[in-house]
JSON list of C-alpha atoms in Angstrom, two decimals:
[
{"chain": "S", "resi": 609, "resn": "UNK", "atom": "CA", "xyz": [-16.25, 4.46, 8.58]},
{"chain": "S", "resi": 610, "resn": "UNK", "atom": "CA", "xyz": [-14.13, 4.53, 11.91]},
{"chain": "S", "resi": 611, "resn": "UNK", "atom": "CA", "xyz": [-10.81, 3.56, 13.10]},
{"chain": "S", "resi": 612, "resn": "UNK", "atom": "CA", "xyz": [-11.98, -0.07, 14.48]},
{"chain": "S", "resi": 613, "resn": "UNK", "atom": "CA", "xyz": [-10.32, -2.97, 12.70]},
{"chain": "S", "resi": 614, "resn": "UNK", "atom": "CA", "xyz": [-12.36, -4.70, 10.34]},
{"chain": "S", "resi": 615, "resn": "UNK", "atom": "CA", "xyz": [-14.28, -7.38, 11.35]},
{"chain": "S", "resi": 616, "resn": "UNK", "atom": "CA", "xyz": [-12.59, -10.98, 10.35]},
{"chain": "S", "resi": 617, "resn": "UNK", "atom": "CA", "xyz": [-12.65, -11.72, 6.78]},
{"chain": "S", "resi": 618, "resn": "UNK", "atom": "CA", "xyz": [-12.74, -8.27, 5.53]},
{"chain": "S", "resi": 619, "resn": "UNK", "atom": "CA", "xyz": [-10.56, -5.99, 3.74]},
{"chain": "S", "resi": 620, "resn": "UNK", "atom": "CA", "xyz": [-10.12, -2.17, 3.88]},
{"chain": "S", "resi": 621, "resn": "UNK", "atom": "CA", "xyz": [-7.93, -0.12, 2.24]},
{"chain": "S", "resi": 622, "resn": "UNK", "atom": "CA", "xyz": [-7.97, 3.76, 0.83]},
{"chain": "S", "resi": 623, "resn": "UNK", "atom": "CA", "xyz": [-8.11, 4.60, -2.58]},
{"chain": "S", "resi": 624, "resn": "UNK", "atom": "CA", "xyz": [-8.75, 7.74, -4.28]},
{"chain": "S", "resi": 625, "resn": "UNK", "atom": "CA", "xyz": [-11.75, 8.98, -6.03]},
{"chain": "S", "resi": 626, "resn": "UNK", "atom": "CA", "xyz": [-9.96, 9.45, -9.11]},
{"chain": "S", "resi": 627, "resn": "UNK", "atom": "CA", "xyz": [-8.75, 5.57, -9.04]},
{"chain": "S", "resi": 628, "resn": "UNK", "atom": "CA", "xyz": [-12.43, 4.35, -7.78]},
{"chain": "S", "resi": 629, "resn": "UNK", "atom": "CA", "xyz": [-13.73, 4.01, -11.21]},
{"chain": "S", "resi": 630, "resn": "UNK", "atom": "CA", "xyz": [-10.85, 2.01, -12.00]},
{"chain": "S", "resi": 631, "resn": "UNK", "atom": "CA", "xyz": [-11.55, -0.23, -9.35]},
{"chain": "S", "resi": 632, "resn": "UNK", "atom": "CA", "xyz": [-14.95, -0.71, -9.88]},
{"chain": "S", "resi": 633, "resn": "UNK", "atom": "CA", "xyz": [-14.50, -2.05, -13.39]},
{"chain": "S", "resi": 634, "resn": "UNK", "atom": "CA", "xyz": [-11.56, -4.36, -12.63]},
{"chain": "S", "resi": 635, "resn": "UNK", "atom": "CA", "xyz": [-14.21, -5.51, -10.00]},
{"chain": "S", "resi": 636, "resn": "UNK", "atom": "CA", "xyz": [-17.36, -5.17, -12.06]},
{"chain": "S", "resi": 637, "resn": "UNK", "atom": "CA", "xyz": [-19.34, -3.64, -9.41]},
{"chain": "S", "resi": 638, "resn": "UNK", "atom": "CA", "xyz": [-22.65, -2.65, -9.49]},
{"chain": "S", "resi": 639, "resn": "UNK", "atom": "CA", "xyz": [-24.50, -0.35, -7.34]},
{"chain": "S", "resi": 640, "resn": "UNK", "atom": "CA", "xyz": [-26.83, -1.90, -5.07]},
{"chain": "S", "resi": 641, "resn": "UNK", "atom": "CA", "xyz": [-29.12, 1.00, -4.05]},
{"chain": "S", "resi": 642, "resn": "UNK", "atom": "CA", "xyz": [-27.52, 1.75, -0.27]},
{"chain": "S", "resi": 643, "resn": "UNK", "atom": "CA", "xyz": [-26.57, 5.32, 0.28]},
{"chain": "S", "resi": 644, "resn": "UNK", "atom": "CA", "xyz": [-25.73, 7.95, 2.72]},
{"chain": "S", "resi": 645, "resn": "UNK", "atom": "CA", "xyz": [-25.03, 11.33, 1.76]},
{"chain": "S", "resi": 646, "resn": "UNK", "atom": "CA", "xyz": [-21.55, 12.45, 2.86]},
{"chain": "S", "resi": 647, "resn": "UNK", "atom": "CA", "xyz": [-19.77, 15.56, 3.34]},
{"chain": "S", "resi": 648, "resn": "UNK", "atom": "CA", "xyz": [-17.88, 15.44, -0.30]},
{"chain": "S", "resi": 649, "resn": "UNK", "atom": "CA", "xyz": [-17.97, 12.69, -1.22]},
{"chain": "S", "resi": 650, "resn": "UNK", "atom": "CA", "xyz": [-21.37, 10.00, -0.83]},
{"chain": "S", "resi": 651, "resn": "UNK", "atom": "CA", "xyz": [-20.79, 6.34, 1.22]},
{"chain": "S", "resi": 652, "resn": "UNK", "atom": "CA", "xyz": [-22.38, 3.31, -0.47]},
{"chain": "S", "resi": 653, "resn": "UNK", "atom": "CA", "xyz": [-22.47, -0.65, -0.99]},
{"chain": "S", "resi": 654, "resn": "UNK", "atom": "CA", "xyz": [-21.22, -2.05, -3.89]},
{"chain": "S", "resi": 655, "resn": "UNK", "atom": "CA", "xyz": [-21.89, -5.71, -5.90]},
{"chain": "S", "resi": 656, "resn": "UNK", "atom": "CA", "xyz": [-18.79, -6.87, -7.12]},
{"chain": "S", "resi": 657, "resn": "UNK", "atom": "CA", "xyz": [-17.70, -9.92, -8.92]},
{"chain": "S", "resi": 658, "resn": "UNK", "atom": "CA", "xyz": [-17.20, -11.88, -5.61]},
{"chain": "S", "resi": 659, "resn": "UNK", "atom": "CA", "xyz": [-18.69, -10.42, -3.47]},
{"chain": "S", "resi": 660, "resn": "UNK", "atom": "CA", "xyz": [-19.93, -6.99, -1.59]},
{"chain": "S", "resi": 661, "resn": "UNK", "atom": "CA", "xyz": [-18.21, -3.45, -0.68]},
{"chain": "S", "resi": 662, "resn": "UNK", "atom": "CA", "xyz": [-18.93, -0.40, 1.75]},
{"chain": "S", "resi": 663, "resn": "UNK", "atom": "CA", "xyz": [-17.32, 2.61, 0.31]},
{"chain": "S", "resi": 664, "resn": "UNK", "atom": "CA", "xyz": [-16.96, 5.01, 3.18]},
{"chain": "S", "resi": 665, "resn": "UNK", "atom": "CA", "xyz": [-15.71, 8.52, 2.74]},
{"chain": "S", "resi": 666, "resn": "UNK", "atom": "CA", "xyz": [-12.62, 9.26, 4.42]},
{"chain": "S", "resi": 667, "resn": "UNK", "atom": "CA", "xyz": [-11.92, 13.00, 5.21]},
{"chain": "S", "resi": 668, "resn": "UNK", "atom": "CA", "xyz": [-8.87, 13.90, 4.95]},
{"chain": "S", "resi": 669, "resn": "UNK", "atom": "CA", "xyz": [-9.10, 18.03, 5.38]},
{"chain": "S", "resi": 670, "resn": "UNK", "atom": "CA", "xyz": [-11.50, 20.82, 4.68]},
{"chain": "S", "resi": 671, "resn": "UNK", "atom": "CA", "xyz": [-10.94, 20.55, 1.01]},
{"chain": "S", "resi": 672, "resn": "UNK", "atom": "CA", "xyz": [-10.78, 16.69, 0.01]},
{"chain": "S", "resi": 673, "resn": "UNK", "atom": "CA", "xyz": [-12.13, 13.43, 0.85]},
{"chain": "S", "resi": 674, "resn": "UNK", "atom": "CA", "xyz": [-10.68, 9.86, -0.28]},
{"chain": "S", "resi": 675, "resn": "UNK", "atom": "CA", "xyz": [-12.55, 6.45, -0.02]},
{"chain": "S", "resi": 676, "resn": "UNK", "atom": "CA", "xyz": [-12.08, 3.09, 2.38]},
{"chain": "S", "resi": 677, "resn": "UNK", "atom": "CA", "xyz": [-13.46, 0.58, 1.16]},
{"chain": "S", "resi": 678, "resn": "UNK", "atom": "CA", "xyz": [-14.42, -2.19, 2.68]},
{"chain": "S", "resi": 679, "resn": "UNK", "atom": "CA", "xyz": [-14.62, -5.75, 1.03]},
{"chain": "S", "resi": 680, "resn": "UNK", "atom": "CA", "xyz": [-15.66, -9.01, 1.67]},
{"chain": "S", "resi": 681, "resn": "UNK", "atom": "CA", "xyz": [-16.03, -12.49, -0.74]},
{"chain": "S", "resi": 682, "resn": "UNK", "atom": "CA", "xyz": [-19.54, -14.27, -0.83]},
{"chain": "S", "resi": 683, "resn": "UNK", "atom": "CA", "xyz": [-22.46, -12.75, 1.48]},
{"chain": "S", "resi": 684, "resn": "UNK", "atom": "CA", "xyz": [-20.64, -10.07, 3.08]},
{"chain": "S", "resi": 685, "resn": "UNK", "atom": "CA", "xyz": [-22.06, -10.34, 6.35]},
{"chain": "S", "resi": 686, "resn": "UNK", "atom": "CA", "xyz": [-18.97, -8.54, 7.95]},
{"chain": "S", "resi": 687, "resn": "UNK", "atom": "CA", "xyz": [-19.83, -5.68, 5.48]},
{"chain": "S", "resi": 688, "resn": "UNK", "atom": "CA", "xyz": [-23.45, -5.32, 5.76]},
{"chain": "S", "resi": 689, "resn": "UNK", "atom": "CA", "xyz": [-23.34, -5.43, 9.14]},
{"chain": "S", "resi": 690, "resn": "UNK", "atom": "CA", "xyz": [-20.90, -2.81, 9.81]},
{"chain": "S", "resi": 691, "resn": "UNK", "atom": "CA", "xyz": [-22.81, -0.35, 6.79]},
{"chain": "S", "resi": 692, "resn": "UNK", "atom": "CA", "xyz": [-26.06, -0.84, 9.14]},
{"chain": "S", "resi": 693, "resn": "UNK", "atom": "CA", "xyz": [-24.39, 0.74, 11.52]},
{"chain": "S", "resi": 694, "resn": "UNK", "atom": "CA", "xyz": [-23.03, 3.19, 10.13]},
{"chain": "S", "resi": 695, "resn": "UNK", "atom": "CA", "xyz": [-26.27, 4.17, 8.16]},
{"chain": "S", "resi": 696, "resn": "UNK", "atom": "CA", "xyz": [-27.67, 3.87, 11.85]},
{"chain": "S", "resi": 697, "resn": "UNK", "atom": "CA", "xyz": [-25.18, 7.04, 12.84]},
{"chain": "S", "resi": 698, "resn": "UNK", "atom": "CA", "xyz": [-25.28, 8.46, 9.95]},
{"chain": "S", "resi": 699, "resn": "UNK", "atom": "CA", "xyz": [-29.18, 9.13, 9.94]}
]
């Protein structure tokens, strides 16, 4: 998403697409229907086990992409709000 810290609460970290699927079933996460297109890869919200998480392309050069992800327990409302933003650039 951008370079600003994450808002209280949340956690971000990179992982790779290769290792997403991995982390989505440790997780059990479940699309929820939010998505922007990206350049590579596509940026959506997940529903996980306890709670929500942005997945944010991360570019790292002409020919690949990674994820951040951004997670939060219970309602998410650090999460939510900063995906409404960035579907608010992105669009």
């Amino acid at each position: 998403m951008s370079s600003s810290p994450a808002p209280p609460g949340v956690t971000s970290f990179r992982i790779s697409p290769e290792n997403l699927e991995k982390w989505m079933h440790q997780n059990r996460a479940e699309y929820t229907g939010a998505f922007v297109e990206g350049c590579l890869l596509d940026n959506f919200v997940l529903v996980c086990k306890r709670g929500f998480a942005a997945v944010y392309e991360h570019y790292l050069n002409c020919w690949s992409s990674d994820y951040l992800i951004e997670f939060q327990p219970g309602t998410a409302q650090g999460v939510w709000k900063n995906w409404y933003k960035f579907e608010e650039v992105a669009s």
